[in-house]
Coordinates of C-alpha atoms in Angstrom, one line a residue:
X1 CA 1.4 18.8 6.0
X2 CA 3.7 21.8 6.5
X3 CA 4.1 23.3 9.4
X4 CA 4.1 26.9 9.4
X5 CA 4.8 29.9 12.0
X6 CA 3.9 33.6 12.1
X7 CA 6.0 36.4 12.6
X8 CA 5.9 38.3 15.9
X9 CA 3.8 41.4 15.7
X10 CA 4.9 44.4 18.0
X11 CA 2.4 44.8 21.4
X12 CA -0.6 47.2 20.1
X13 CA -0.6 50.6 22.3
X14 CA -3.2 53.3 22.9
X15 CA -6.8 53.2 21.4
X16 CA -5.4 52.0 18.2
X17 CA -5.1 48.4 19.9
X18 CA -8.5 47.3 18.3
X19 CA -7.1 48.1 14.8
X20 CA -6.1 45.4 12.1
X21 CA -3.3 48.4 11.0
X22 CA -1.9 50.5 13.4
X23 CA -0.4 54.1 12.3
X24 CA 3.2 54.4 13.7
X25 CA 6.1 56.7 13.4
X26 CA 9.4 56.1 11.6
X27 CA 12.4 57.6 13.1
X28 CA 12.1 60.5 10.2
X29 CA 8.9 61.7 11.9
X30 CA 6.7 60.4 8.9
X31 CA 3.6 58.6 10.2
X32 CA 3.5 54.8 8.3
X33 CA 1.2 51.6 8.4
X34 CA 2.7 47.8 9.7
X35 CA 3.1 45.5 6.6
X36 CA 0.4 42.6 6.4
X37 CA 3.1 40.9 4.2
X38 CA 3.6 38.0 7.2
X39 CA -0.2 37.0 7.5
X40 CA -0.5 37.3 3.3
X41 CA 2.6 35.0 2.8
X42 CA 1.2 32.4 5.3
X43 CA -2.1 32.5 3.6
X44 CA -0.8 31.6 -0.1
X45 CA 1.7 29.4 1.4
X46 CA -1.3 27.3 3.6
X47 CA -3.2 27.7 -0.3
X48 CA -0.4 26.0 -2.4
X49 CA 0.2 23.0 0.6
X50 CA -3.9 22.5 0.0
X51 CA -3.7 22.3 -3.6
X52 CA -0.7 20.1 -3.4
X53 CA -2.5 17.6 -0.8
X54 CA -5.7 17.7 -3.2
X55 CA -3.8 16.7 -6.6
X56 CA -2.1 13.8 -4.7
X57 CA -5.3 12.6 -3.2
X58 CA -6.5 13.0 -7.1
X59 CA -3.8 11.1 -8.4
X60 CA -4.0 8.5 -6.0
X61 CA -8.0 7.7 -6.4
X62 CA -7.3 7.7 -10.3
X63 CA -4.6 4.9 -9.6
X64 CA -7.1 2.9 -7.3
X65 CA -10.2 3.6 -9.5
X66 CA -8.6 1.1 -11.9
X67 CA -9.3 -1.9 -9.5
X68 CA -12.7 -3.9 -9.7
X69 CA -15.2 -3.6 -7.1
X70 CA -14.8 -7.6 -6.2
X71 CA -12.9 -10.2 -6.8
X72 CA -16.2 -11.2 -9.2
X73 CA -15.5 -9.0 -11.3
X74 CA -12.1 -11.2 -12.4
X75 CA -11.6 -11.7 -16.7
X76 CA -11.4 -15.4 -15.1
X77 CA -15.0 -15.3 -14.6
X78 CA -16.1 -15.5 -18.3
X79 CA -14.1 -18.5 -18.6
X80 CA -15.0 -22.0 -18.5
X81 CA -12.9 -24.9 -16.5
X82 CA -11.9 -27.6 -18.9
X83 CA -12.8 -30.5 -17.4
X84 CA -9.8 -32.2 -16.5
X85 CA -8.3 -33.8 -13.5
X86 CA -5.0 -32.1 -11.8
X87 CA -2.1 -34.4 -12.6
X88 CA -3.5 -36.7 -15.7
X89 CA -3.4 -34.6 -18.4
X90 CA -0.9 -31.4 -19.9
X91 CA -2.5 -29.1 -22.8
X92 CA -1.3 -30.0 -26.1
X93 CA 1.8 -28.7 -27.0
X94 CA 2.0 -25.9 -29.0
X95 CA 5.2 -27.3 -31.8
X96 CA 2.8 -25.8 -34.7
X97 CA 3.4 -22.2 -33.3
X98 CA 6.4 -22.3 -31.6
X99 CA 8.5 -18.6 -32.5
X100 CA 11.5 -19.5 -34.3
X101 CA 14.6 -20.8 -32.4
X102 CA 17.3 -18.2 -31.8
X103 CA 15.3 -14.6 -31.4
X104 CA 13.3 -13.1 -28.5
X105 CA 14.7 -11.7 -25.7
X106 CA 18.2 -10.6 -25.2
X107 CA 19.8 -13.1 -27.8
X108 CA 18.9 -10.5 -31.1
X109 CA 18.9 -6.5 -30.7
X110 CA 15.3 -6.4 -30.9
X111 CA 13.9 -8.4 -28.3
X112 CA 10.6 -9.3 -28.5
X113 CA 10.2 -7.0 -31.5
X114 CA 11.5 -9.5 -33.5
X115 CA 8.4 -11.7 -33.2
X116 CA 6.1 -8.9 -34.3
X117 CA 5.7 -10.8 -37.6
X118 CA 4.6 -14.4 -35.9
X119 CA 2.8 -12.8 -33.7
X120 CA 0.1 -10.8 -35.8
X121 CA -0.1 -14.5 -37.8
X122 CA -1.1 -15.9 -34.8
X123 CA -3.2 -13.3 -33.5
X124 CA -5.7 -13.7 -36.5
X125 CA -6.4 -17.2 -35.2
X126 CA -6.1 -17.1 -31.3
X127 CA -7.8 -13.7 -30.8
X128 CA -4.8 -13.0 -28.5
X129 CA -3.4 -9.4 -29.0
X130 CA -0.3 -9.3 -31.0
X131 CA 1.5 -7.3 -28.8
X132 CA 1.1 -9.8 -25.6
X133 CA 1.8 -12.9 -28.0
X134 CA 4.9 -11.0 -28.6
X135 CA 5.7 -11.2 -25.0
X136 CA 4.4 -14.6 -24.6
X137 CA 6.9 -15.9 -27.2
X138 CA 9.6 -13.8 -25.9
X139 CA 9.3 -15.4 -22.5
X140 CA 9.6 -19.2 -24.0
X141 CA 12.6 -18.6 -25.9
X142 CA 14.2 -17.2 -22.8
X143 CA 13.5 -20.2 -20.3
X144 CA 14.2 -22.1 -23.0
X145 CA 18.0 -20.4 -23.1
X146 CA 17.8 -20.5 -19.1
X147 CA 16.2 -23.6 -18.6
X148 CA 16.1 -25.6 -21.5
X149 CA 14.2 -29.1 -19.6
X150 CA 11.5 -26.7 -18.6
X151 CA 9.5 -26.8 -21.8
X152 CA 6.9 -23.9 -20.9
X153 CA 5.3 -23.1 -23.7
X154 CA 3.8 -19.8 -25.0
X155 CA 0.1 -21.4 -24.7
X156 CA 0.5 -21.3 -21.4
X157 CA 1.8 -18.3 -20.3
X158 CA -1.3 -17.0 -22.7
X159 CA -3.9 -18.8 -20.5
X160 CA -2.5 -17.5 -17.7
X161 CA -2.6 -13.9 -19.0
X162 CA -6.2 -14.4 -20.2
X163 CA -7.2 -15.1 -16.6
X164 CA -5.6 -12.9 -15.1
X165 CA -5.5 -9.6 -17.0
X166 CA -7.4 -10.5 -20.4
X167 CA -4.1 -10.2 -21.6
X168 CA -3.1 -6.4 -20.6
X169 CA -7.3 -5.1 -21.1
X170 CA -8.9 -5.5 -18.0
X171 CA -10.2 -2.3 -16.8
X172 CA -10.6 -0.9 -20.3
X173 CA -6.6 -0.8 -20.4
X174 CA -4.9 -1.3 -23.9
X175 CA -1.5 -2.6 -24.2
X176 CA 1.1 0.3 -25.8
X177 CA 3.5 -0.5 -28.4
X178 CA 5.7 -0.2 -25.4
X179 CA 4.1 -3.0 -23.7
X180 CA 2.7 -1.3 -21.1
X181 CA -1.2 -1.2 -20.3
X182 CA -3.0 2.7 -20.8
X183 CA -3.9 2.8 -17.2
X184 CA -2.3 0.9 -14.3
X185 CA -3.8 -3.1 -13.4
X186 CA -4.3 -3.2 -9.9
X187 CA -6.4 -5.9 -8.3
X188 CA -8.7 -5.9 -5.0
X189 CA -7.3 -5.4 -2.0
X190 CA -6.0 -8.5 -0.3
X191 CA -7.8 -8.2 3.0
X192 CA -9.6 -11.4 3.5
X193 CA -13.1 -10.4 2.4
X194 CA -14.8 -13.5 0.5
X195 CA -13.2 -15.2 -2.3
X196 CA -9.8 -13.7 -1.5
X197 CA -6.6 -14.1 0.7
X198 CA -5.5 -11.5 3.5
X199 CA -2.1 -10.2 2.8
X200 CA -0.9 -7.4 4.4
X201 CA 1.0 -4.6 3.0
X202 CA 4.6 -5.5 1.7
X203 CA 5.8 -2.5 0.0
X204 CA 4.1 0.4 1.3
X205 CA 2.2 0.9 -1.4
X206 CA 5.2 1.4 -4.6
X207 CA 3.1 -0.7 -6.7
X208 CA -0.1 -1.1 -5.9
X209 CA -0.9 2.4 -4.6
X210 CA -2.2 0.9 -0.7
X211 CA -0.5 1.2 1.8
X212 CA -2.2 -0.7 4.1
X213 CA -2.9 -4.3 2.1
X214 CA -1.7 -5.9 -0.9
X215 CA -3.0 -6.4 -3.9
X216 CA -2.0 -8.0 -7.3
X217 CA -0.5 -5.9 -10.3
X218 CA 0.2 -5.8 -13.8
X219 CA -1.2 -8.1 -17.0
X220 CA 0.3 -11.3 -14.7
X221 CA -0.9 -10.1 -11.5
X222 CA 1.8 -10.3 -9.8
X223 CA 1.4 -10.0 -5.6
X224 CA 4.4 -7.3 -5.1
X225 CA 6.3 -9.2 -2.6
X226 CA 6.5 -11.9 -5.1
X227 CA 7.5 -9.5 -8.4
X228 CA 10.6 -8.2 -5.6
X229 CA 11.6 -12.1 -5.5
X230 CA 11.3 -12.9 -9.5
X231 CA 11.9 -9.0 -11.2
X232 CA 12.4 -9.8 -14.8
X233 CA 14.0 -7.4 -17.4
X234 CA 11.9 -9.1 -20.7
X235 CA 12.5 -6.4 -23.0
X236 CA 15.9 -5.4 -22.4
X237 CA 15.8 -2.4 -20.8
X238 CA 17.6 -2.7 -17.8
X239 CA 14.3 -2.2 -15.5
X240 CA 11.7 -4.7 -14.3
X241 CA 8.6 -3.7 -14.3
X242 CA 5.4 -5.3 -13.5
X243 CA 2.8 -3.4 -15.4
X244 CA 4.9 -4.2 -18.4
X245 CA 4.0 -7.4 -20.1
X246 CA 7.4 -8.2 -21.2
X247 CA 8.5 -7.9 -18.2
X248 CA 5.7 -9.8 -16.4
X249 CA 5.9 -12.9 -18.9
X250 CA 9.3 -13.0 -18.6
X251 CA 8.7 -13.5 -14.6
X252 CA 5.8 -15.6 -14.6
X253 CA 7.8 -18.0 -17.3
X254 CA 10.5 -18.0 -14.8
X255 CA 8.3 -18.8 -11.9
X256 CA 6.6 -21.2 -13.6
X257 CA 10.1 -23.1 -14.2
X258 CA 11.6 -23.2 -11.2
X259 CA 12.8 -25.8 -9.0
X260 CA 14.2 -27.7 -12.3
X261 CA 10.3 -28.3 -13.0
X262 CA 8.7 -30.2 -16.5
X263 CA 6.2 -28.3 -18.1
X264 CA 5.9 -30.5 -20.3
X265 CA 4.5 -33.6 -18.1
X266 CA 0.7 -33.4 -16.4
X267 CA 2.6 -33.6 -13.2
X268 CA 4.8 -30.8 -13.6
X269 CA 2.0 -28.7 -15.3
X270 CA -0.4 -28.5 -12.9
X271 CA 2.4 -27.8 -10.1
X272 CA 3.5 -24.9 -11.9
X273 CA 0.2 -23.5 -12.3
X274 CA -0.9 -24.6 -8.4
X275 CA 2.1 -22.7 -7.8
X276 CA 0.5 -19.6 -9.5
X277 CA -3.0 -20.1 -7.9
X278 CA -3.8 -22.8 -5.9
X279 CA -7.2 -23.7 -6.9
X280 CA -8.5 -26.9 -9.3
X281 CA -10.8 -24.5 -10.9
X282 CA -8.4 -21.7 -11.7
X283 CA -5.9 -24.5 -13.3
X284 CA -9.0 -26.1 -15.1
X285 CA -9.5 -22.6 -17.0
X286 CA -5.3 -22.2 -17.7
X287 CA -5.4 -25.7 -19.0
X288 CA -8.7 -25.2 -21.4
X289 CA -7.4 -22.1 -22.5
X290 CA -3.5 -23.3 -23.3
X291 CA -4.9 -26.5 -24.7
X292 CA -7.5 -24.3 -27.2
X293 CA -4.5 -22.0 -28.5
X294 CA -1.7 -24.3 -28.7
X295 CA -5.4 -26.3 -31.0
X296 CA -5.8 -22.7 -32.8
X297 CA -2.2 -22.1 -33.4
X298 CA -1.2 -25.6 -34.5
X299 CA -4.3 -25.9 -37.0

């Protein structure tokens, strides 16, 4: 809020004193009225510092009205655990699908553009959104540059997107041809309340909007202290961003890889995803989901 201050008015004199204009004389003997420029200027100034205050508040609730009443409300929900026991089993491997060697990411011009044609193929038979299969891919062919004994495949990454985000549409969002959701993907607040953790606020509210606890962004849902630690540039344009789904596979891929880990063994899948989301359940639904479209893909 500004802070604003008046200009001194001249003592009142005489029975004019309970006047809101008072008639004086100028030094040419011509009788004149004090200006009521001061109190008008303060006025309009007050005005514009409301409206300003109102359209951020406006803005703000917009941003927040994009989160879901509970954590019940979760695209995970319409999904069903595969049942599976952590550790003795990885999803199929996707080989049938796999985006061809040597594009993707930063090794060709067009980045993840350059799997536009595999991935509207394999959209017709996964029901996965071409332009998040784009990003999927994208993000396998560059841990497979950057860590080639990883083995984290696309399938995965998609499982993980459809629980988390419905791959860029929770919310009502779409995904641009930019790769970036219509409206912004903001999950509950992080504040303890059933079924979720309490995290306070780590970046005063830059990407989540609150100021006062965290909560998880973009189609990966990304906590933001965690996106400062893995910022990816998927798409080649010199920013990370987590609303963007390049961006955001390109991360999660790299998270899910780290520490020299083997996506490709049971034990080394289901760390990676415990590492995501700690919960049997939650890495019962990635596996049934990563094994059923690396199944769709492949057939």
């Amino acid at each position: 809020m500004l802070l604003m201050t008046g200009a001194r008015t001249a003592p009142r004199q005489g029975s004019e004193a309970g006047r809101s204009t008072v008639a004086t004389t100028n030094p040419a003997g011509k009788p004149h009225r004090r200006s009521r420029r001061g109190p008008e200027l303060l006025l309009r100034l007050a005005l514009v510092t409301l409206l300003l205050l109102v359209t951020a508040a406006v803005i703000w609730v917009v941003r927040i009205a994009t989160v879901p009443a509970s954590a019940a409300d979760a695209p995970a929900d319409s999904v069903q655990p595969a049942a599976v026991d952590p550790d003795s089993a990885a999803p199929v491997e996707a080989a049938g699908a796999v985006p061809p060697a040597g594009q993707g990411h930063q090794g060709v011009q067009n980045g993840p553009e350059a799997l536009r044609p595999w991935a509207e193929r394999l959209g017709r038979t996964t029901g996965i959104p071409a332009r998040a299969l784009m990003a999927y891919g994208n993000a396998e062919l560059a841990v497979r540059t950057d860590s080639p004994r990883c083995g984290l495949s696309w399938a995965t990454l998609a499982a993980i997107g459809r629980v988390e985000s419905d791959h860029g549409r929770f919310g009502d969002a779409t995904l641009g041809a930019d790769g970036r959701p219509s409206v912004p993907i903001i999950g509950v607040p992080l504040d303890g309340s059933e079924g979720v953790r309490a995290i306070g606020d780590t970046d005063g509210g830059r990407y989540d909007g609150d100021a006062t606890v965290d909560r998880a962004v973009g189609p990966m849902q990304f906590i933001p202290s965690t996106w400062r630690t893995w910022t990816s540039d998927g798409n080649g344009d010199g920013v990370g961003d987590p609303q963007q789904i390049d961006d955001a596979a390109f991360a999660a891929a790299r998270y899910l890889c780290a520490d020299g880990r083997d996506m490709t063994s049971a034990k080394g899948w289901w760390q990676g995803v415990f590492s995501y989301n700690n919960s049997v359940a939650y890495g019962q639904k990635v596996y049934g989901l990563a094994d059923h479209y690396a199944r769709a893909a492949a057939g």
